[in-house]
Amino acid sequence: MKAAGKLMKVFVTRRIPQEGMKILSAAAECEVSLWDSDEPMPKAELLKGVQGAHGLLCLLSDRIDAEVLDAAGPNLKVISTLSVGFDHLALDEVKKRGIRVGYTPDVLTDATAELTVALLLATARRLPEGVEEVKNGGWSSWKPLWLCGYGLSGSTVGIIGLGRIGMAIAQRLMPFGVKRLLYSGRTAKAHAAEVNGEFVPLDTLVSESDFIVVSCSLTPETQGLCDKAFFSKMKKTAVFINSSRGAVVNQEDLHEALSSGQIAAAGLDVTTPEPLPTNHPLLTLKNCVVLPHIGSATYSTRGIMSALAARNLLGGLQGTDMPSELTF
C-alpha cells in the first residue's frame, strides 16, 4: 500500500453498478470519492468534486468542458466514460491537455440492437396503443382494420450508420423476412455482405425504405440530419426509429411529419433534451413511441460496462494499456 500522500484521487460522478466499484475499491493506489446518488450531479458539485483528481469516471449526462478540466487541474490523467458515445466530452480541450480517454464500445452492442428491434416492432405493430386500449375499455369486438400496423416480412429496411450497432440490428432484422437492406454512411462496409446490404445514397434510402433505423454517431454532419426535407422524402407508410442520439433529429419537424400523416409512425429511445418534458408535443401523439434511453439497460450489460470503465480508468492512472481507449 502506498503512503497516503501518494494515493491517486479518483472521482466518480454517479452511483455505478457494483462490478466497477469493486475493481476501483480493490486498487491500492486509488482514493475513490463518489457522488452518491442515482441522479446527475449539479455542475457546481462536479466542479468541486473533480478538484485535484487524477482520474474521472463520468457518464453521458456529465458535460466535461474546459471549465471542468480547469477545475480538475494538471493532475488529471484520464477520463473514463460509462458510455459508447463521447459527444459530452470536449475532446479538443482533452487532447490539448494530454488526457487519455476510455469508453465502453462493443459491450453494449447486443443490448442496444435488441432494444432497437423491440422498439421497431412496438412502434410498427402499435403495441403501446394496444395495451392502452385493453386498459381503457377500447377493446370491443374483433374489427378487421382496428390497430393495424406494418410488418417486416417483404419490406425494405434502411439503416443509417452500419457500424457495430447498425450491423447488429441488421443481423437481427433479416430473419423476419426483410426483402432488401439498404444502408448509408461515409463509406461502403465490407461486412454488409453478411446481410446483403446495399450501400446507397441517403436520398435513395429515405425514399425507398419502409423502416428507417438511425444508428449513426452524433457528429457535425449528422446533427439535425433528420429534418423536414428528410421526412418529406419518406413513404407515407414508413416507420422511423432512432436509437442513436436525440440531436440527429429535428423534433419539431418530426412532430409535424407525424401529426400531418407525412410518415406513419416513429419510435425514439433518445430525445433532446433527456428527459423529455412530460408536456412535450411528441408525447401527445399516438403514433410516436418514446422510451427513456434504455438501449443498454440489461443487468449484465450495465455490469460489464461498469467493470470496463473501471479498468479503463486504472489503465490510464497507471500509464498502461486501457482495454478500450479512444484514439482521437
CSV table of C-alpha atoms in Angstrom, one decimal:
chain,number,residue,atom,x,y,z
A,1,MET,CA,0.0,0.0,0.0
A,2,LYS,CA,1.4,3.4,-0.9
A,3,ALA,CA,1.7,6.1,1.7
A,4,ALA,CA,-1.5,8.2,2.0
A,5,GLY,CA,0.2,11.2,0.3
A,6,LYS,CA,0.9,9.2,-2.8
A,7,LEU,CA,-2.6,8.0,-3.4
A,8,MET,CA,-4.2,9.0,-6.7
A,9,LYS,CA,-7.5,10.7,-6.4
A,10,VAL,CA,-10.4,9.2,-8.4
A,11,PHE,CA,-13.7,10.9,-8.7
A,12,VAL,CA,-16.9,9.0,-9.8
A,13,THR,CA,-19.8,11.2,-10.9
A,14,ARG,CA,-22.6,8.8,-10.0
A,15,ARG,CA,-23.5,5.5,-8.4
A,16,ILE,CA,-22.4,2.9,-10.9
A,17,PRO,CA,-23.0,-0.9,-10.9
A,18,GLN,CA,-21.1,-2.7,-8.2
A,19,GLU,CA,-18.9,-4.6,-10.7
A,20,GLY,CA,-17.0,-1.4,-11.4
A,21,MET,CA,-16.9,0.0,-7.8
A,22,LYS,CA,-15.4,-3.3,-6.6
A,23,ILE,CA,-12.5,-3.0,-9.1
A,24,LEU,CA,-11.8,0.6,-8.0
A,25,SER,CA,-12.1,-0.1,-4.3
A,26,ALA,CA,-9.6,-3.0,-4.6
A,27,ALA,CA,-7.0,-0.8,-6.3
A,28,ALA,CA,-4.5,0.1,-3.6
A,29,GLU,CA,-3.2,3.2,-5.3
A,30,CYS,CA,-6.6,4.9,-5.5
A,31,GLU,CA,-8.6,7.0,-3.2
A,32,VAL,CA,-12.1,6.9,-4.6
A,33,SER,CA,-14.8,9.5,-4.0
A,34,LEU,CA,-18.2,9.2,-5.4
A,35,TRP,CA,-21.3,11.4,-5.9
A,36,ASP,CA,-23.5,9.0,-4.1
A,37,SER,CA,-26.7,9.4,-6.0
A,38,ASP,CA,-28.6,7.9,-8.9
A,39,GLU,CA,-29.3,11.5,-10.1
A,40,PRO,CA,-26.9,13.6,-12.2
A,41,MET,CA,-24.5,15.9,-10.4
A,42,PRO,CA,-25.2,19.6,-10.4
A,43,LYS,CA,-22.4,21.5,-12.3
A,44,ALA,CA,-21.3,23.3,-9.1
A,45,GLU,CA,-20.8,19.9,-7.3
A,46,LEU,CA,-18.9,18.5,-10.3
A,47,LEU,CA,-16.5,21.4,-10.3
A,48,LYS,CA,-15.9,20.8,-6.6
A,49,GLY,CA,-15.6,17.1,-6.9
A,50,VAL,CA,-13.0,17.0,-9.6
A,51,GLN,CA,-10.5,19.3,-7.8
A,52,GLY,CA,-7.1,17.6,-7.8
A,53,ALA,CA,-8.4,14.4,-9.3
A,54,HIS,CA,-6.0,12.1,-11.2
A,55,GLY,CA,-8.9,10.1,-12.7
A,56,LEU,CA,-12.5,10.9,-13.6
A,57,LEU,CA,-15.2,8.3,-14.2
A,58,CYS,CA,-18.2,10.0,-15.7
A,59,LEU,CA,-21.5,9.4,-17.5
A,60,LEU,CA,-23.1,10.7,-20.7
A,61,SER,CA,-25.1,13.3,-18.7
A,62,ASP,CA,-21.9,14.9,-17.4
A,63,ARG,CA,-20.7,17.7,-19.7
A,64,ILE,CA,-16.9,17.6,-19.4
A,65,ASP,CA,-15.8,21.0,-20.8
A,66,ALA,CA,-12.9,23.3,-20.3
A,67,GLU,CA,-14.3,24.6,-17.1
A,68,VAL,CA,-14.4,21.1,-15.6
A,69,LEU,CA,-11.0,20.3,-16.9
A,70,ASP,CA,-9.6,23.6,-15.4
A,71,ALA,CA,-11.3,22.8,-12.1
A,72,ALA,CA,-9.6,19.3,-12.0
A,73,GLY,CA,-6.2,20.9,-12.6
A,74,PRO,CA,-3.0,19.5,-14.0
A,75,ASN,CA,-3.2,16.2,-12.1
A,76,LEU,CA,-5.9,14.8,-14.4
A,77,LYS,CA,-4.5,12.0,-16.5
A,78,VAL,CA,-7.6,10.0,-17.6
A,79,ILE,CA,-11.3,10.3,-18.2
A,80,SER,CA,-13.3,7.1,-18.3
A,81,THR,CA,-16.9,7.4,-19.6
A,82,LEU,CA,-19.5,4.8,-18.9
A,83,SER,CA,-20.8,5.0,-22.5
A,84,VAL,CA,-20.1,4.3,-26.1
A,85,GLY,CA,-20.9,7.9,-27.0
A,86,PHE,CA,-18.4,10.7,-26.2
A,87,ASP,CA,-20.1,13.8,-27.5
A,88,HIS,CA,-20.4,15.0,-23.9
A,89,LEU,CA,-16.6,15.4,-23.8
A,90,ALA,CA,-14.8,18.5,-25.1
A,91,LEU,CA,-12.3,16.4,-27.0
A,92,ASP,CA,-10.2,19.3,-28.3
A,93,GLU,CA,-9.7,20.5,-24.7
A,94,VAL,CA,-9.0,17.0,-23.5
A,95,LYS,CA,-6.4,16.4,-26.3
A,96,LYS,CA,-4.7,19.8,-25.6
A,97,ARG,CA,-4.1,18.7,-22.0
A,98,GLY,CA,-2.8,15.2,-23.0
A,99,ILE,CA,-5.6,13.4,-21.1
A,100,ARG,CA,-6.4,9.8,-22.1
A,101,VAL,CA,-10.0,8.8,-22.6
A,102,GLY,CA,-11.6,5.4,-22.1
A,103,TYR,CA,-15.1,4.4,-23.3
A,104,THR,CA,-17.3,1.3,-23.5
A,105,PRO,CA,-18.0,0.2,-27.1
A,106,ASP,CA,-18.8,-3.3,-28.1
A,107,VAL,CA,-20.1,-4.4,-24.7
A,108,LEU,CA,-23.5,-2.7,-25.2
A,109,THR,CA,-23.9,-3.5,-28.9
A,110,ASP,CA,-26.2,-6.6,-28.4
A,111,ALA,CA,-28.4,-5.0,-25.8
A,112,THR,CA,-28.8,-1.8,-27.8
A,113,ALA,CA,-29.6,-3.8,-31.0
A,114,GLU,CA,-32.2,-5.9,-29.2
A,115,LEU,CA,-33.9,-2.8,-27.8
A,116,THR,CA,-33.9,-1.2,-31.2
A,117,VAL,CA,-35.7,-4.2,-32.7
A,118,ALA,CA,-38.1,-4.2,-29.8
A,119,LEU,CA,-38.8,-0.5,-30.3
A,120,LEU,CA,-39.3,-1.0,-34.1
A,121,LEU,CA,-41.8,-3.8,-33.6
A,122,ALA,CA,-43.6,-2.0,-30.8
A,123,THR,CA,-43.9,1.1,-33.0
A,124,ALA,CA,-44.8,-0.7,-36.2
A,125,ARG,CA,-47.4,-3.0,-34.6
A,126,ARG,CA,-48.7,-0.3,-32.3
A,127,LEU,CA,-48.1,-2.2,-29.1
A,128,PRO,CA,-48.4,0.7,-26.6
A,129,GLU,CA,-51.7,1.8,-28.2
A,130,GLY,CA,-52.9,-1.8,-27.9
A,131,VAL,CA,-52.0,-2.1,-24.2
A,132,GLU,CA,-53.8,1.3,-23.6
A,133,GLU,CA,-57.0,0.1,-25.4
A,134,VAL,CA,-57.1,-3.0,-23.3
A,135,LYS,CA,-56.8,-0.9,-20.1
A,136,ASN,CA,-59.3,1.9,-21.1
A,137,GLY,CA,-62.1,-0.3,-22.4
A,138,GLY,CA,-61.4,0.5,-26.1
A,139,TRP,CA,-61.2,-3.3,-26.9
A,140,SER,CA,-64.7,-4.4,-28.0
A,141,SER,CA,-65.4,-6.9,-30.8
A,142,TRP,CA,-62.8,-8.0,-33.3
A,143,LYS,CA,-62.6,-5.4,-36.1
A,144,PRO,CA,-60.8,-6.1,-39.4
A,145,LEU,CA,-58.9,-2.8,-39.6
A,146,TRP,CA,-58.5,-1.9,-35.9
A,147,LEU,CA,-55.0,-1.3,-34.7
A,148,CYS,CA,-53.4,-2.5,-38.0
A,149,GLY,CA,-49.8,-1.7,-38.3
A,150,TYR,CA,-46.9,-2.6,-40.6
A,151,GLY,CA,-44.9,-5.9,-40.8
A,152,LEU,CA,-41.3,-6.6,-41.6
A,153,SER,CA,-41.9,-9.5,-44.0
A,154,GLY,CA,-41.1,-8.5,-47.6
A,155,SER,CA,-40.2,-5.0,-46.5
A,156,THR,CA,-37.2,-2.7,-47.3
A,157,VAL,CA,-35.2,-1.6,-44.2
A,158,GLY,CA,-32.8,1.3,-44.3
A,159,ILE,CA,-30.1,1.7,-41.7
A,160,ILE,CA,-28.3,5.0,-41.4
A,161,GLY,CA,-24.8,4.1,-40.0
A,162,LEU,CA,-23.9,0.4,-40.4
A,163,GLY,CA,-21.3,0.4,-37.6
A,164,ARG,CA,-21.2,-2.1,-34.8
A,165,ILE,CA,-24.7,-1.4,-33.5
A,166,GLY,CA,-26.2,-0.9,-37.0
A,167,MET,CA,-24.8,-4.2,-38.2
A,168,ALA,CA,-26.2,-6.0,-35.1
A,169,ILE,CA,-29.6,-4.5,-35.7
A,170,ALA,CA,-29.5,-5.7,-39.4
A,171,GLN,CA,-28.5,-9.2,-38.4
A,172,ARG,CA,-31.5,-9.4,-36.0
A,173,LEU,CA,-34.0,-8.0,-38.6
A,174,MET,CA,-33.1,-10.2,-41.5
A,175,PRO,CA,-34.7,-13.4,-40.1
A,176,PHE,CA,-38.1,-11.5,-40.1
A,177,GLY,CA,-38.1,-11.9,-43.9
A,178,VAL,CA,-36.8,-8.4,-44.8
A,179,LYS,CA,-36.5,-8.3,-48.6
A,180,ARG,CA,-33.9,-5.5,-49.0
A,181,LEU,CA,-31.5,-4.0,-46.6
A,182,LEU,CA,-30.2,-0.5,-47.6
A,183,TYR,CA,-27.6,1.4,-45.7
A,184,SER,CA,-25.9,4.8,-46.0
A,185,GLY,CA,-22.9,6.3,-44.3
A,186,ARG,CA,-19.5,7.7,-45.1
A,187,THR,CA,-18.2,4.5,-46.8
A,188,ALA,CA,-19.4,1.1,-48.0
A,189,LYS,CA,-18.7,-1.6,-45.4
A,190,ALA,CA,-17.2,-5.0,-46.3
A,191,HIS,CA,-19.2,-6.7,-43.5
A,192,ALA,CA,-22.5,-5.5,-45.2
A,193,ALA,CA,-22.3,-8.6,-47.4
A,194,GLU,CA,-23.3,-10.8,-44.5
A,195,VAL,CA,-26.8,-9.2,-44.5
A,196,ASN,CA,-26.9,-8.5,-48.3
A,197,GLY,CA,-26.7,-4.8,-47.5
A,198,GLU,CA,-26.8,-2.4,-50.4
A,199,PHE,CA,-24.8,0.8,-50.0
A,200,VAL,CA,-27.0,3.7,-51.3
A,201,PRO,CA,-27.1,7.5,-51.2
A,202,LEU,CA,-29.1,8.8,-48.2
A,203,ASP,CA,-31.9,10.1,-50.5
A,204,THR,CA,-32.4,6.6,-52.0
A,205,LEU,CA,-32.5,5.0,-48.6
A,206,VAL,CA,-35.0,7.6,-47.3
A,207,SER,CA,-37.4,7.4,-50.3
A,208,GLU,CA,-37.3,3.6,-50.7
A,209,SER,CA,-37.3,2.3,-47.1
A,210,ASP,CA,-40.4,1.0,-45.3
A,211,PHE,CA,-38.5,1.2,-42.0
A,212,ILE,CA,-35.7,3.7,-41.3
A,213,VAL,CA,-33.4,3.0,-38.4
A,214,VAL,CA,-30.9,5.7,-37.3
A,215,SER,CA,-27.8,4.2,-35.6
A,216,CYS,CA,-25.1,6.7,-36.6
A,217,SER,CA,-22.9,8.6,-34.1
A,218,LEU,CA,-23.6,12.3,-33.5
A,219,THR,CA,-21.2,14.5,-35.5
A,220,PRO,CA,-21.4,17.9,-37.0
A,221,GLU,CA,-22.6,16.2,-40.3
A,222,THR,CA,-25.3,14.1,-38.6
A,223,GLN,CA,-26.6,16.9,-36.2
A,224,GLY,CA,-30.2,17.7,-37.3
A,225,LEU,CA,-29.9,15.2,-40.3
A,226,CYS,CA,-33.5,14.0,-39.9
A,227,ASP,CA,-35.4,17.2,-40.7
A,228,LYS,CA,-38.4,18.5,-42.7
A,229,ALA,CA,-36.7,17.7,-46.1
A,230,PHE,CA,-35.7,14.2,-44.8
A,231,PHE,CA,-39.2,13.3,-43.6
A,232,SER,CA,-40.8,14.7,-46.8
A,233,LYS,CA,-38.9,12.2,-48.9
A,234,MET,CA,-40.1,9.2,-46.7
A,235,LYS,CA,-43.1,7.0,-47.7
A,236,LYS,CA,-46.4,7.9,-46.0
A,237,THR,CA,-46.4,4.3,-44.7
A,238,ALA,CA,-42.8,4.4,-43.4
A,239,VAL,CA,-41.8,3.9,-39.8
A,240,PHE,CA,-38.8,6.0,-38.4
A,241,ILE,CA,-36.7,4.6,-35.5
A,242,ASN,CA,-33.9,6.4,-33.6
A,243,SER,CA,-31.7,4.8,-31.0
A,244,SER,CA,-28.5,6.8,-31.7
A,245,ARG,CA,-28.6,10.4,-30.3
A,246,GLY,CA,-31.5,12.7,-30.0
A,247,ALA,CA,-29.8,15.6,-31.7
A,248,VAL,CA,-29.7,13.7,-35.0
A,249,VAL,CA,-33.4,14.5,-35.3
A,250,ASN,CA,-35.2,17.9,-35.6
A,251,GLN,CA,-38.0,17.1,-33.2
A,252,GLU,CA,-40.3,19.9,-34.4
A,253,ASP,CA,-40.0,18.6,-37.9
A,254,LEU,CA,-40.7,15.1,-36.8
A,255,HIS,CA,-43.8,16.2,-34.9
A,256,GLU,CA,-45.1,17.9,-38.0
A,257,ALA,CA,-44.4,14.8,-40.1
A,258,LEU,CA,-46.2,12.5,-37.6
A,259,SER,CA,-49.2,14.8,-37.0
A,260,SER,CA,-49.8,15.6,-40.7
A,261,GLY,CA,-49.6,12.0,-41.8
A,262,GLN,CA,-46.4,12.6,-43.8
A,263,ILE,CA,-45.0,9.4,-42.2
A,264,ALA,CA,-46.8,6.6,-40.4
A,265,ALA,CA,-45.0,6.4,-37.0
A,266,ALA,CA,-41.8,6.9,-35.0
A,267,GLY,CA,-40.1,5.2,-32.2
A,268,LEU,CA,-37.4,7.0,-30.2
A,269,ASP,CA,-35.1,5.8,-27.5
A,270,VAL,CA,-33.2,9.1,-27.5
A,271,THR,CA,-34.5,12.7,-27.4
A,272,THR,CA,-33.4,16.3,-26.9
A,273,PRO,CA,-33.4,17.1,-24.1
A,274,GLU,CA,-33.3,14.0,-21.9
A,275,PRO,CA,-35.5,13.5,-20.1
A,276,LEU,CA,-38.1,14.9,-22.5
A,277,PRO,CA,-40.5,17.2,-20.6
A,278,THR,CA,-43.8,15.5,-19.9
A,279,ASN,CA,-45.7,18.3,-21.8
A,280,HIS,CA,-43.7,17.8,-25.0
A,281,PRO,CA,-45.8,17.8,-28.1
A,282,LEU,CA,-44.4,14.4,-29.3
A,283,LEU,CA,-45.9,12.8,-26.2
A,284,THR,CA,-49.4,13.7,-27.3
A,285,LEU,CA,-49.2,11.6,-30.5
A,286,LYS,CA,-50.4,8.1,-30.6
A,287,ASN,CA,-48.1,7.2,-33.5
A,288,CYS,CA,-44.9,8.1,-31.5
A,289,VAL,CA,-43.4,5.7,-29.0
A,290,VAL,CA,-40.8,7.3,-26.8
A,291,LEU,CA,-38.5,5.3,-24.4
A,292,PRO,CA,-36.3,6.8,-21.7
A,293,HIS,CA,-32.8,6.0,-23.3
A,294,ILE,CA,-32.7,2.3,-22.2
A,295,GLY,CA,-30.7,0.9,-25.1
A,296,SER,CA,-28.1,-0.7,-23.0
A,297,ALA,CA,-30.3,-1.4,-19.9
A,298,THR,CA,-29.8,-5.1,-19.2
A,299,TYR,CA,-28.3,-6.0,-15.8
A,300,SER,CA,-25.4,-7.9,-17.4
A,301,THR,CA,-24.6,-5.2,-20.0
A,302,ARG,CA,-24.5,-2.4,-17.4
A,303,GLY,CA,-22.4,-4.5,-15.1
A,304,ILE,CA,-19.9,-5.2,-17.9
A,305,MET,CA,-19.9,-1.5,-18.9
A,306,SER,CA,-19.1,-0.6,-15.3
A,307,ALA,CA,-16.2,-3.0,-15.0
A,308,LEU,CA,-14.8,-1.9,-18.3
A,309,ALA,CA,-15.0,1.8,-17.3
A,310,ALA,CA,-13.1,1.0,-14.1
A,311,ARG,CA,-10.4,-1.0,-15.9
A,312,ASN,CA,-10.0,1.8,-18.4
A,313,LEU,CA,-9.6,4.3,-15.6
A,314,LEU,CA,-6.9,2.2,-13.8
A,315,GLY,CA,-5.0,1.7,-17.1
A,316,GLY,CA,-4.9,5.4,-17.6
A,317,LEU,CA,-3.8,6.1,-14.0
A,318,GLN,CA,-1.0,3.5,-14.2
A,319,GLY,CA,0.1,4.6,-17.6
A,320,THR,CA,-0.5,1.2,-19.1
A,321,ASP,CA,-2.8,-0.1,-21.8
A,322,MET,CA,-6.5,0.6,-21.4
A,323,PRO,CA,-8.9,-2.1,-22.6
A,324,SER,CA,-10.9,0.4,-24.7
A,325,GLU,CA,-9.1,3.6,-25.3
A,326,LEU,CA,-10.5,6.3,-27.6
A,327,THR,CA,-8.0,7.4,-30.2
A,328,PHE,CA,-8.5,11.0,-31.4
